[in-house]
Coordinates of C-alpha atoms and ligand atoms in Angstrom, one line a residue:
M266 CA 73.3 150.2 152.4
R267 CA 74.7 151.3 155.9
T268 CA 72.2 152.8 158.5
L269 CA 73.5 154.1 161.8
F270 CA 71.5 152.7 164.4
A271 CA 69.1 155.0 166.4
F272 CA 71.5 155.7 169.4
V273 CA 68.9 155.1 171.9
S274 CA 67.6 151.8 170.9
F275 CA 71.0 150.6 170.3
I276 CA 72.6 151.3 173.6
A277 CA 69.9 149.4 175.2
F278 CA 70.9 146.4 173.5
T279 CA 74.7 146.4 172.9
V280 CA 76.3 148.9 175.3
S281 CA 79.9 147.9 174.6
P282 CA 80.4 145.9 177.7
V283 CA 84.1 146.2 178.2
Y284 CA 85.7 148.8 176.0
S285 CA 84.5 151.3 173.6
L286 CA 83.9 149.9 170.3
S287 CA 82.2 151.6 167.4
Q288 CA 78.7 150.1 166.5
G289 CA 76.8 150.1 163.5
S290 CA 74.5 148.0 161.3
I291 CA 74.4 146.9 157.9
V292 CA 71.4 146.3 155.7
V293 CA 71.7 143.1 153.9
D294 CA 68.7 142.2 151.8
G295 CA 66.1 143.8 149.9
N296 CA 63.6 143.9 152.7
G297 CA 65.3 145.8 155.1
V298 CA 67.0 143.0 157.3
Q299 CA 69.9 144.5 159.0
L300 CA 72.9 143.2 161.1
T301 CA 74.5 145.0 163.8
Y302 CA 77.8 144.8 164.7
T303 CA 80.8 146.0 166.8
D304 CA 84.2 147.1 165.1
S305 CA 87.4 147.4 166.8
G306 CA 88.5 149.9 163.9
A307 CA 91.2 150.1 161.4
P308 CA 94.8 149.8 163.1
D309 CA 97.3 152.6 162.7
S310 CA 98.8 151.3 159.5
S311 CA 98.0 149.1 156.6
P312 CA 97.7 146.5 155.5
Y313 CA 95.8 144.8 158.2
T314 CA 93.8 141.5 158.4
T315 CA 90.1 141.7 159.3
I316 CA 88.5 139.0 161.1
F317 CA 84.4 138.6 161.1
A318 CA 83.4 137.0 164.1
V319 CA 80.1 135.1 164.5
H320 CA 79.0 134.5 168.0
G321 CA 77.1 131.3 169.5
M322 CA 74.0 130.6 171.5
G323 CA 73.1 132.8 174.1
F324 CA 75.8 135.0 174.0
N325 CA 76.0 137.9 171.6
G326 CA 78.8 139.6 169.6
G327 CA 79.9 141.3 172.8
I328 CA 81.6 138.0 173.8
F329 CA 84.2 139.1 171.5
S330 CA 84.9 142.5 172.9
K331 CA 88.2 141.4 175.0
I332 CA 89.7 140.5 171.7
Q333 CA 88.6 143.3 169.9
A334 CA 90.3 145.7 172.4
L335 CA 93.6 144.1 171.7
A336 CA 93.1 143.9 167.9
P337 CA 94.4 147.0 166.6
K338 CA 98.0 146.7 168.3
Q339 CA 98.0 143.1 166.7
Q340 CA 97.3 144.8 163.1
L341 CA 94.1 143.1 163.3
R342 CA 90.6 144.5 162.8
I343 CA 87.6 142.4 164.4
V344 CA 84.1 142.9 163.5
A345 CA 81.8 141.1 165.8
V346 CA 78.4 140.7 163.9
N347 CA 74.9 139.8 165.6
R348 CA 73.1 136.9 164.1
R349 CA 69.3 137.5 163.6
G350 CA 67.6 138.7 166.7
Y351 CA 70.3 139.3 168.8
A352 CA 71.5 142.7 169.8
G353 CA 69.4 144.7 167.5
S354 CA 69.8 142.5 164.5
T355 CA 66.6 142.1 162.6
P356 CA 64.4 139.1 164.3
Y357 CA 63.4 136.4 162.2
T358 CA 60.0 136.8 160.5
P359 CA 56.9 134.9 160.8
T360 CA 57.7 132.8 158.0
E361 CA 61.1 132.2 159.0
L362 CA 59.8 131.3 162.5
S363 CA 57.6 128.8 160.9
I364 CA 60.2 127.1 158.9
I365 CA 62.5 127.0 162.2
A366 CA 59.5 125.4 164.1
N367 CA 58.4 123.1 161.4
G368 CA 60.2 123.5 158.1
T369 CA 60.8 120.8 155.5
A370 CA 64.1 120.0 154.5
E371 CA 63.5 122.0 151.1
Q372 CA 62.3 125.2 153.4
G373 CA 65.4 124.7 155.3
T374 CA 67.8 124.7 152.3
T375 CA 65.9 128.1 151.4
F376 CA 66.0 129.4 154.8
Y377 CA 69.9 128.9 155.2
R378 CA 70.5 130.2 151.7
S379 CA 69.1 133.4 153.0
V380 CA 70.9 133.1 156.2
G381 CA 74.2 132.5 154.4
V382 CA 73.6 135.2 151.8
E383 CA 72.7 137.9 154.5
L384 CA 76.2 137.0 156.1
L385 CA 78.1 137.1 152.8
T386 CA 76.4 140.4 151.9
F387 CA 77.3 141.9 155.3
M388 CA 80.9 141.1 154.9
D389 CA 81.1 142.3 151.6
T390 CA 79.4 145.5 152.2
F391 CA 81.9 146.0 155.3
I392 CA 84.8 145.2 152.9
Q393 CA 83.4 148.0 150.4
E394 CA 82.7 150.7 153.1
H395 CA 86.2 150.3 154.8
D396 CA 88.4 149.7 151.7
I397 CA 89.3 146.2 153.0
S398 CA 92.5 145.1 151.5
V399 CA 92.8 142.0 149.4
F400 CA 95.1 139.1 150.4
N401 CA 98.1 139.0 148.6
G402 CA 98.4 135.2 148.7
D403 CA 101.5 135.0 150.9
N404 CA 100.5 133.2 154.1
R405 CA 102.7 135.6 156.3
S406 CA 101.4 138.7 155.0
A407 CA 98.6 140.8 156.6
G408 CA 95.6 141.7 154.7
G409 CA 92.6 140.1 153.5
V410 CA 89.7 138.6 155.5
A411 CA 89.1 135.6 157.9
L412 CA 85.7 134.5 159.1
V413 CA 85.6 132.7 162.5
S414 CA 82.4 131.3 163.5
W415 CA 82.0 130.2 167.2
S416 CA 79.7 127.4 168.7
I417 CA 76.5 127.2 167.1
G418 CA 77.2 130.2 165.1
N419 CA 78.7 127.8 162.6
I420 CA 75.4 127.4 161.3
A421 CA 75.6 131.0 160.0
G422 CA 79.2 130.5 159.0
L423 CA 78.9 127.3 157.1
A424 CA 75.6 128.7 155.5
A425 CA 77.7 131.6 154.1
I426 CA 80.6 129.6 152.7
A427 CA 78.1 126.9 151.3
H428 CA 76.2 129.5 149.3
I429 CA 78.9 131.6 147.9
E430 CA 77.6 130.6 144.2
D431 CA 74.4 132.5 145.4
V432 CA 75.8 136.0 145.6
P433 CA 76.2 138.3 142.6
E434 CA 79.6 138.1 140.8
A435 CA 80.9 141.3 142.0
T436 CA 80.3 140.1 145.5
K437 CA 81.9 136.8 145.0
S438 CA 85.0 138.2 143.4
R439 CA 85.6 140.6 146.2
L440 CA 85.2 137.7 148.7
A441 CA 87.3 135.4 146.6
S442 CA 90.0 138.0 146.5
R443 CA 90.0 138.6 150.3
M444 CA 88.9 135.4 152.2
R445 CA 92.2 133.6 153.5
T446 CA 90.8 131.7 156.6
F447 CA 87.7 129.9 157.8
I448 CA 87.9 129.0 161.5
M449 CA 85.2 126.7 162.8
Q450 CA 85.6 127.2 166.5
E451 CA 84.1 124.8 169.0
S452 CA 81.0 123.7 166.8
S453 CA 78.9 120.9 168.1
S454 CA 78.1 117.9 165.9
N455 CA 74.4 118.7 165.7
A456 CA 75.4 122.3 164.4
L457 CA 76.9 120.4 161.5
G458 CA 73.9 118.5 161.0
L459 CA 75.3 115.4 162.5
P460 CA 74.0 113.2 165.2
A461 CA 75.4 113.8 168.9
P462 CA 76.4 110.6 170.5
P463 CA 74.3 108.7 173.2
Q464 CA 76.3 110.3 176.0
N465 CA 75.4 113.7 175.2
W466 CA 73.9 115.9 177.7
V467 CA 73.0 119.8 178.2
P468 CA 71.4 121.7 180.8
L469 CA 68.2 122.2 178.6
D470 CA 64.9 120.5 178.9
I471 CA 65.6 118.4 176.0
S472 CA 68.3 116.3 177.8
D473 CA 66.4 117.0 181.4
P474 CA 62.9 118.0 181.6
T475 CA 63.0 118.8 185.1
I476 CA 65.1 122.1 184.5
P477 CA 62.5 124.6 184.1
A478 CA 62.2 125.8 180.7
V479 CA 62.3 129.3 181.8
H480 CA 65.8 128.8 183.5
Q481 CA 67.3 126.6 180.6
Y482 CA 69.3 129.0 178.9
T483 CA 70.6 130.4 182.2
A484 CA 71.7 127.0 182.9
F485 CA 73.2 126.5 179.6
A486 CA 75.3 129.8 179.9
Q487 CA 76.6 128.8 183.1
W488 CA 77.4 125.1 182.2
V489 CA 78.9 125.8 178.4
S490 CA 81.1 128.3 180.1
A491 CA 82.5 126.0 182.6
Y492 CA 85.9 124.3 182.6
F493 CA 85.9 120.3 182.4
D494 CA 88.3 117.7 183.5
H495 CA 88.2 115.2 180.6
G496 CA 90.2 112.1 180.4
D497 CA 93.0 111.3 177.8
L498 CA 91.5 113.1 174.6
S499 CA 94.3 111.5 172.6
T500 CA 92.3 108.1 172.9
R501 CA 89.6 109.6 170.7
D502 CA 87.2 107.5 173.0
P503 CA 84.0 109.4 173.6
N504 CA 83.8 107.7 176.9
V505 CA 86.9 109.7 178.3
I506 CA 84.8 113.0 177.9
S507 CA 83.3 114.4 180.9
W508 CA 80.0 114.9 179.2
V509 CA 77.8 116.4 182.1
V510 CA 80.0 117.4 185.1
P511 CA 82.2 120.5 185.2
S512 CA 85.4 120.9 187.0
S513 CA 85.2 121.9 190.6
F514 CA 88.6 123.6 190.4
T515 CA 88.3 126.5 187.8
P516 CA 85.6 129.0 187.9
F517 CA 83.1 129.2 185.1
T518 CA 83.8 132.1 182.6
V519 CA 80.5 134.1 183.5
F520 CA 81.8 134.3 186.8
N521 CA 84.6 136.6 185.5
M522 CA 81.7 138.8 184.0
T523 CA 80.6 141.9 185.8
R524 CA 76.8 142.3 186.4
N525 CA 76.8 144.7 183.5
Q526 CA 79.0 142.7 181.3
Y527 CA 76.5 139.7 181.9
D528 CA 73.5 141.8 181.2
T529 CA 74.6 143.2 177.8
I530 CA 76.3 140.0 176.6
V531 CA 74.3 136.8 177.8
D532 CA 70.9 136.6 176.2
T533 CA 68.5 134.1 177.7
S534 CA 65.4 135.4 175.7
S535 CA 63.9 133.6 172.8
N536 CA 67.0 134.0 170.6
P537 CA 68.9 130.9 172.0
A538 CA 65.5 128.9 171.9
L539 CA 65.4 129.6 168.4
D540 CA 69.2 128.5 167.7
A541 CA 68.4 125.4 169.5
A542 CA 65.3 124.7 167.4
Q543 CA 67.4 125.1 164.2
L544 CA 69.3 121.9 165.0
A545 CA 65.9 120.1 163.7
L546 CA 66.9 121.3 160.4
A547 CA 69.7 118.9 160.2
P548 CA 69.6 118.1 156.5
A549 CA 70.3 121.7 155.5
L550 CA 72.9 122.0 158.1
E551 CA 74.7 118.8 157.3
S552 CA 74.5 119.8 153.5
N553 CA 76.1 123.2 154.3
Y554 CA 78.8 121.6 156.4
R555 CA 79.8 119.1 153.5
A556 CA 79.6 121.7 150.9
S557 CA 81.7 124.4 152.9
N558 CA 84.5 121.8 153.7
F559 CA 84.6 119.0 151.2
N560 CA 82.8 120.1 148.0
S561 CA 85.9 121.1 145.5
T562 CA 83.6 123.3 143.5
V563 CA 82.5 125.3 146.3
R564 CA 86.0 125.4 147.8
S565 CA 87.2 126.6 144.4
M566 CA 85.1 129.6 144.6
L567 CA 87.0 130.8 147.3
P568 CA 90.4 129.6 146.2
Q569 CA 92.9 131.2 149.0
M570 CA 90.7 130.0 151.8
K571 CA 91.8 127.5 154.2
N572 CA 89.5 125.9 156.6
W573 CA 90.3 125.2 160.1
F574 CA 88.7 123.3 163.2
M575 CA 89.7 124.2 166.5
T576 CA 88.5 123.4 170.2
G577 CA 90.0 123.7 173.7
T578 CA 90.8 120.7 175.8
R579 CA 88.7 121.7 178.8
S580 CA 85.9 122.8 176.5
A581 CA 82.3 121.6 177.2
S582 CA 81.8 117.8 175.8
F583 CA 80.5 119.0 172.0
G584 CA 83.6 120.6 171.1
P585 CA 86.5 118.0 171.9
Y586 CA 84.0 115.5 170.4
C587 CA 83.3 117.3 167.2
I588 CA 86.8 117.8 166.3
W589 CA 87.1 113.8 166.0
V590 CA 83.9 113.8 163.8
V591 CA 85.3 116.6 161.2
E592 CA 88.8 114.8 161.3
D593 CA 87.1 111.6 160.3
D594 CA 85.1 113.1 157.6
N595 CA 88.3 115.1 156.4
A596 CA 90.2 111.7 156.3
A597 CA 87.1 110.0 154.4
A598 CA 87.2 112.8 151.9
G599 CA 90.6 111.9 151.1
G600 CA 92.3 114.6 153.5
G601 CA 93.8 118.2 153.1
F602 CA 90.3 119.8 153.3
V603 CA 90.7 121.3 156.9
D604 CA 93.5 121.6 159.3
F605 CA 92.8 121.1 162.9
K606 CA 94.1 122.6 166.1
T607 CA 93.5 121.6 169.9
I608 CA 94.3 124.5 172.4
D609 CA 95.5 123.0 176.0
G610 CA 93.7 124.2 179.2
V611 CA 91.2 126.5 177.5
N612 CA 87.5 126.2 177.4
H613 CA 84.9 127.0 175.2
L614 CA 85.0 130.8 175.9
M615 CA 88.9 131.2 175.4
H616 CA 88.0 134.7 173.9
W617 CA 86.8 135.9 177.0
D618 CA 89.1 134.3 179.6
D619 CA 92.4 134.6 177.8
P620 CA 92.1 137.1 175.0
E621 CA 95.8 137.4 174.2
L622 CA 96.1 133.5 173.8
A623 CA 92.8 133.6 171.7
L624 CA 94.3 136.1 169.4
S625 CA 97.7 134.4 169.2
V626 CA 95.8 131.4 168.2
Y627 CA 93.6 133.2 165.4
E628 CA 97.1 134.6 164.1
S629 CA 98.9 131.4 164.2
I630 CA 96.2 129.7 162.2
I631 CA 95.7 132.8 159.7
F632 CA 99.4 133.4 159.0
S633 CA 100.2 129.5 158.5
Ligands
LIG167 C1 53.5 123.6 162.6 O1 52.9 122.8 161.8 C2 51.6 122.4 162.4 C3 50.9 121.4 161.3 O2 51.1 122.1 159.9 C4 50.8 123.8 162.7 O3 49.5 123.5 163.1 C5 51.6 124.8 163.4 O4 50.9 125.9 163.5 C6 52.8 124.9 162.8 N1 53.8 125.7 163.8 C7 54.4 126.9 163.5 C8 55.1 127.5 164.5 O5 54.4 127.2 162.3
LIG168 C1 88.2 138.5 185.1 O1 89.8 138.1 185.1 C2 90.3 139.3 184.8 C3 91.7 138.6 184.6 O2 92.1 137.6 185.8 C4 90.5 140.1 186.0 O3 91.4 141.1 185.7 C5 89.2 140.7 186.1 O4 89.0 141.7 187.3 C6 87.9 139.6 186.3 N1 86.8 140.2 186.3 C7 85.7 139.9 187.0 C8 84.2 140.7 186.8 O5 85.8 138.8 187.7
LIG169 C1 79.4 120.5 145.0 O1 78.8 121.7 144.6 C2 78.6 122.0 143.4 C3 78.0 123.5 143.3 O2 76.9 123.9 144.1 C4 77.2 121.0 142.9 O3 76.7 121.2 141.6 C5 77.5 119.7 143.2 O4 76.4 118.8 143.2 C6 78.1 119.4 144.8 N1 78.8 118.0 144.9 C7 78.3 117.2 145.7 C8 79.0 115.8 145.8 O5 77.6 117.6 146.4
LIG170 C1 101.7 128.6 153.2 O1 100.9 127.7 152.6 C2 100.9 126.6 151.8 C3 99.9 126.3 151.1 O2 98.9 125.7 152.2 C4 102.0 125.9 152.7 O3 102.4 124.6 151.8 C5 103.0 126.6 153.3 O4 103.7 125.8 154.3 C6 102.6 127.6 154.1 N1 103.8 128.4 154.3 C7 104.3 128.6 155.8 C8 105.3 129.5 156.1 O5 103.3 128.4 156.7

């Protein structure tokens, strides 16, 4: 199953930008589609807890490299998987590209079943290759697996959980005995297939056609990594959110990257454009979001898994807004499906700017 990537082509895409992490790729279907990854490695003693981390739009898995470097001494193993097209993972096929551009709702469902099954297969193969331990059911114990999907990476994380019934029985059972936590970190509402409010703005030509298309993903990477001075978020009033303009008083996260880190992590190619285009497949995205969180049949297939939604208080608009949406949906579903965490003072890229804090937040969730 596992193919070690040819060193030369790999290095061009995913030179470990901060620390030396082991790299590899896993074939996730019968057609040779592979997903590349970096791995912080097994901590010195067992059991330990494994986090699979799925990146967002315009930043590949290298964005998790700082928390990967700190993982071993926290008894954590962090595996950052690159979604299709990013950092050497197999690009979408022509058929998939036409579904992303033009697909019907039904084609969208089929497409996300593949995306979901690919991620589940990735996790299961990694679990088998590295003999990842089961979760013994005691919240405070190490062991088992958490899935963290960040930003638009929630499209893949939700597709995976929603399609747990579509993997072979043996895979399902290995995952069911290990999956303890699913963290939706800083999703936007449209990645859940739900509308953004009228105030929504992003520095992309969909919001502002005067932004040159060729520069829009560079603008996005800057803006989304900024800090925002929102008003009193406890009001849950969308009008207190600073939808457009970042704070003048805290440097953007991308300003804390060396040129080499920026060049190896930030992706302004067609990959982010293909992520953004997928938001049009909203019916399938919404169905995955509802199944993963609020469908008791689906949830019972991963019986030990707790779902969490988290966001920072200084993050770009969509994170602080989306937590209210999910809170309302959780309440409407009767409550108890999702837990929530808001982290004071951090932005959308907490895992880069404050990796110690990010790890302690993940741990407080995973071991609760
Ligand atoms: C989208 O659909 C239109 C009309 O069927 C077709 O002409 C066009 O080639 C399609 N675009 C892609 C990228 O598949
Ligand atoms: C990023 O921030 C860290 C912590 O403050 C600092 O040690 C590092 O030098 C900064 N890196 C860059 C490229 O600015
Ligand atoms: C929940 O998921 C099951 C299994 O996929 C499906 O049969 C059922 O229709 C779903 N329920 C709702 C309310 O969507
Ligand atoms: C462990 O999880 C259970 C079930 O969610 C919860 O009731 C309990 O409070 C948790 N224990 C601790 C110590 O967090």
